[in-house]
């Protein structure tokens, strides 16, 4: 059974940084995508970023471009989301998700992902 475990969330002041981790286990494929999504109270889940684990291709939502960086460590089956210059509007539960295929520019469609982590809370507040 494939499992995703997120970590790294917490409380940070505006302008601060956090690094989220998504550790994946229970699969053998080397060609898959990992996406980060977030959901704030009263809002729909939205795509933040994604990465093709095989070749490192990445996409970002406009709202986080230049502030967030997604990366992967294939030896550890772990994907990271480095979040800098955090804003109060970044406050949300962040989820990582695993897709058995790489969908390129369709990446923000949550229905394309097969497995989801439990989520980690990120709160940006002074």
C-alpha positions as YAML, in Angstrom:
chain: A
units: angstrom
residues:
- id: 1
  name: UNK
  ca: [0.00, 0.00, 0.00]
- id: 2
  name: UNK
  ca: [1.44, 3.33, -1.04]
- id: 3
  name: UNK
  ca: [1.80, 5.83, 1.78]
- id: 4
  name: UNK
  ca: [2.61, 9.52, 1.86]
- id: 5
  name: UNK
  ca: [3.72, 11.22, 5.05]
- id: 6
  name: UNK
  ca: [3.99, 15.00, 5.21]
- id: 7
  name: UNK
  ca: [5.98, 16.88, 7.81]
- id: 8
  name: UNK
  ca: [7.42, 20.32, 8.43]
- id: 9
  name: UNK
  ca: [4.35, 22.44, 8.98]
- id: 10
  name: UNK
  ca: [4.01, 24.91, 11.82]
- id: 11
  name: UNK
  ca: [3.53, 28.50, 12.86]
- id: 12
  name: UNK
  ca: [5.72, 31.14, 11.24]
- id: 13
  name: UNK
  ca: [5.69, 34.91, 11.09]
- id: 14
  name: UNK
  ca: [5.04, 36.74, 7.82]
- id: 15
  name: UNK
  ca: [8.21, 36.82, 5.77]
- id: 16
  name: UNK
  ca: [9.47, 33.62, 7.34]
- id: 17
  name: UNK
  ca: [10.26, 30.24, 5.83]
- id: 18
  name: UNK
  ca: [9.26, 26.62, 6.22]
- id: 19
  name: UNK
  ca: [10.24, 23.45, 4.43]
- id: 20
  name: UNK
  ca: [7.64, 20.74, 3.98]
- id: 21
  name: UNK
  ca: [8.61, 17.13, 3.31]
- id: 22
  name: UNK
  ca: [6.60, 14.37, 1.66]
- id: 23
  name: UNK
  ca: [8.02, 10.88, 2.15]
- id: 24
  name: UNK
  ca: [6.59, 8.21, -0.14]
- id: 25
  name: UNK
  ca: [6.74, 4.45, 0.37]
- id: 26
  name: UNK
  ca: [5.13, 1.26, -0.85]
- id: 27
  name: UNK
  ca: [5.65, 1.55, -4.61]
- id: 28
  name: UNK
  ca: [8.21, 0.62, -7.25]
- id: 29
  name: UNK
  ca: [7.56, 3.01, -10.14]
- id: 30
  name: UNK
  ca: [10.21, 5.57, -11.02]
- id: 31
  name: UNK
  ca: [7.89, 7.56, -13.28]
- id: 32
  name: UNK
  ca: [5.41, 9.45, -11.23]
- id: 33
  name: UNK
  ca: [4.48, 12.91, -10.14]
- id: 34
  name: UNK
  ca: [4.13, 14.47, -6.72]
- id: 35
  name: UNK
  ca: [1.95, 17.49, -6.20]
- id: 36
  name: UNK
  ca: [1.50, 19.85, -3.30]
- id: 37
  name: UNK
  ca: [-1.98, 21.20, -2.67]
- id: 38
  name: UNK
  ca: [-3.39, 23.39, 0.05]
- id: 39
  name: UNK
  ca: [-6.79, 24.08, 1.50]
- id: 40
  name: UNK
  ca: [-7.67, 27.05, 3.63]
- id: 41
  name: UNK
  ca: [-10.84, 27.16, 5.78]
- id: 42
  name: UNK
  ca: [-13.88, 27.82, 3.62]
- id: 43
  name: UNK
  ca: [-11.90, 27.55, 0.39]
- id: 44
  name: UNK
  ca: [-11.44, 24.89, -2.23]
- id: 45
  name: UNK
  ca: [-8.29, 22.81, -2.42]
- id: 46
  name: UNK
  ca: [-5.80, 24.40, -4.80]
- id: 47
  name: UNK
  ca: [-2.65, 23.20, -6.48]
- id: 48
  name: UNK
  ca: [0.56, 24.81, -5.23]
- id: 49
  name: UNK
  ca: [3.31, 23.00, -7.13]
- id: 50
  name: UNK
  ca: [4.24, 19.66, -8.63]
- id: 51
  name: UNK
  ca: [7.31, 17.79, -9.78]
- id: 52
  name: UNK
  ca: [8.06, 14.93, -12.11]
- id: 53
  name: UNK
  ca: [10.22, 12.64, -10.02]
- id: 54
  name: UNK
  ca: [11.85, 11.04, -13.05]
- id: 55
  name: UNK
  ca: [13.18, 14.19, -14.74]
- id: 56
  name: UNK
  ca: [12.60, 16.98, -12.23]
- id: 57
  name: UNK
  ca: [10.17, 19.03, -14.34]
- id: 58
  name: UNK
  ca: [8.24, 21.44, -12.15]
- id: 59
  name: UNK
  ca: [5.16, 23.65, -12.17]
- id: 60
  name: UNK
  ca: [4.03, 26.34, -9.76]
- id: 61
  name: UNK
  ca: [0.85, 28.23, -9.09]
- id: 62
  name: UNK
  ca: [1.17, 31.92, -9.93]
- id: 63
  name: UNK
  ca: [0.53, 32.81, -6.30]
- id: 64
  name: UNK
  ca: [3.73, 31.08, -5.13]
- id: 65
  name: UNK
  ca: [6.12, 31.57, -8.06]
- id: 66
  name: UNK
  ca: [9.40, 33.06, -6.92]
- id: 67
  name: UNK
  ca: [8.68, 32.20, -3.27]
- id: 68
  name: UNK
  ca: [8.26, 28.42, -3.21]
- id: 69
  name: UNK
  ca: [10.62, 25.80, -4.58]
- id: 70
  name: UNK
  ca: [9.81, 22.13, -5.06]
- id: 71
  name: UNK
  ca: [12.58, 19.54, -5.21]
- id: 72
  name: UNK
  ca: [13.07, 15.82, -4.85]
- id: 73
  name: UNK
  ca: [15.54, 13.34, -3.40]
- id: 74
  name: UNK
  ca: [15.03, 10.17, -5.40]
- id: 75
  name: UNK
  ca: [17.25, 8.11, -3.10]
- id: 76
  name: UNK
  ca: [14.93, 8.92, -0.20]
- id: 77
  name: UNK
  ca: [11.67, 8.94, -2.20]
- id: 78
  name: UNK
  ca: [11.04, 12.34, -0.68]
- id: 79
  name: UNK
  ca: [9.78, 15.57, -2.18]
- id: 80
  name: UNK
  ca: [10.33, 18.92, -0.52]
- id: 81
  name: UNK
  ca: [8.52, 22.24, -0.71]
- id: 82
  name: UNK
  ca: [10.68, 25.13, 0.41]
- id: 83
  name: UNK
  ca: [8.44, 28.05, 1.24]
- id: 84
  name: UNK
  ca: [10.02, 31.49, 1.62]
- id: 85
  name: UNK
  ca: [8.58, 34.96, 2.10]
- id: 86
  name: UNK
  ca: [5.46, 33.45, 3.58]
- id: 87
  name: UNK
  ca: [2.30, 35.52, 3.70]
- id: 88
  name: UNK
  ca: [-0.81, 35.21, 5.89]
- id: 89
  name: UNK
  ca: [-2.72, 34.08, 2.81]
- id: 90
  name: UNK
  ca: [-0.45, 31.03, 2.61]
- id: 91
  name: UNK
  ca: [-2.11, 29.73, 5.77]
- id: 92
  name: UNK
  ca: [-3.72, 26.37, 4.99]
- id: 93
  name: UNK
  ca: [-3.46, 22.65, 5.41]
- id: 94
  name: UNK
  ca: [-0.89, 21.43, 2.91]
- id: 95
  name: UNK
  ca: [-1.23, 18.02, 1.30]
- id: 96
  name: UNK
  ca: [1.10, 16.08, -0.92]
- id: 97
  name: UNK
  ca: [-0.36, 13.76, -3.53]
- id: 98
  name: UNK
  ca: [1.03, 10.99, -5.77]
- id: 99
  name: UNK
  ca: [0.10, 10.50, -9.39]
- id: 100
  name: UNK
  ca: [1.05, 7.31, -11.25]
- id: 101
  name: UNK
  ca: [1.64, 9.38, -14.41]
- id: 102
  name: UNK
  ca: [3.12, 12.76, -15.18]
- id: 103
  name: UNK
  ca: [0.38, 15.00, -16.53]
- id: 104
  name: UNK
  ca: [2.40, 18.11, -17.25]
- id: 105
  name: UNK
  ca: [0.33, 21.28, -17.47]
- id: 106
  name: UNK
  ca: [-2.79, 19.46, -16.18]
- id: 107
  name: UNK
  ca: [-1.11, 19.07, -12.81]
- id: 108
  name: UNK
  ca: [-3.52, 21.24, -10.74]
- id: 109
  name: UNK
  ca: [-6.41, 18.82, -11.30]
- id: 110
  name: UNK
  ca: [-6.73, 17.05, -7.96]
- id: 111
  name: UNK
  ca: [-8.62, 14.15, -9.57]
- id: 112
  name: UNK
  ca: [-5.47, 13.06, -11.41]
- id: 113
  name: UNK
  ca: [-3.75, 12.04, -8.17]
- id: 114
  name: UNK
  ca: [-4.14, 8.53, -6.82]
- id: 115
  name: UNK
  ca: [-2.93, 8.85, -3.24]
- id: 116
  name: UNK
  ca: [-2.95, 11.67, -0.71]
- id: 117
  name: UNK
  ca: [-1.13, 12.36, 2.51]
- id: 118
  name: UNK
  ca: [-2.83, 13.31, 5.75]
- id: 119
  name: UNK
  ca: [-1.90, 16.98, 5.51]
- id: 120
  name: UNK
  ca: [0.20, 19.33, 7.59]
- id: 121
  name: UNK
  ca: [-0.93, 22.70, 8.95]
- id: 122
  name: UNK
  ca: [0.92, 25.85, 7.93]
- id: 123
  name: UNK
  ca: [-0.03, 29.01, 9.79]
- id: 124
  name: UNK
  ca: [1.48, 32.37, 8.88]
- id: 125
  name: UNK
  ca: [0.70, 34.92, 11.53]
- id: 126
  name: UNK
  ca: [2.35, 37.56, 13.66]
...
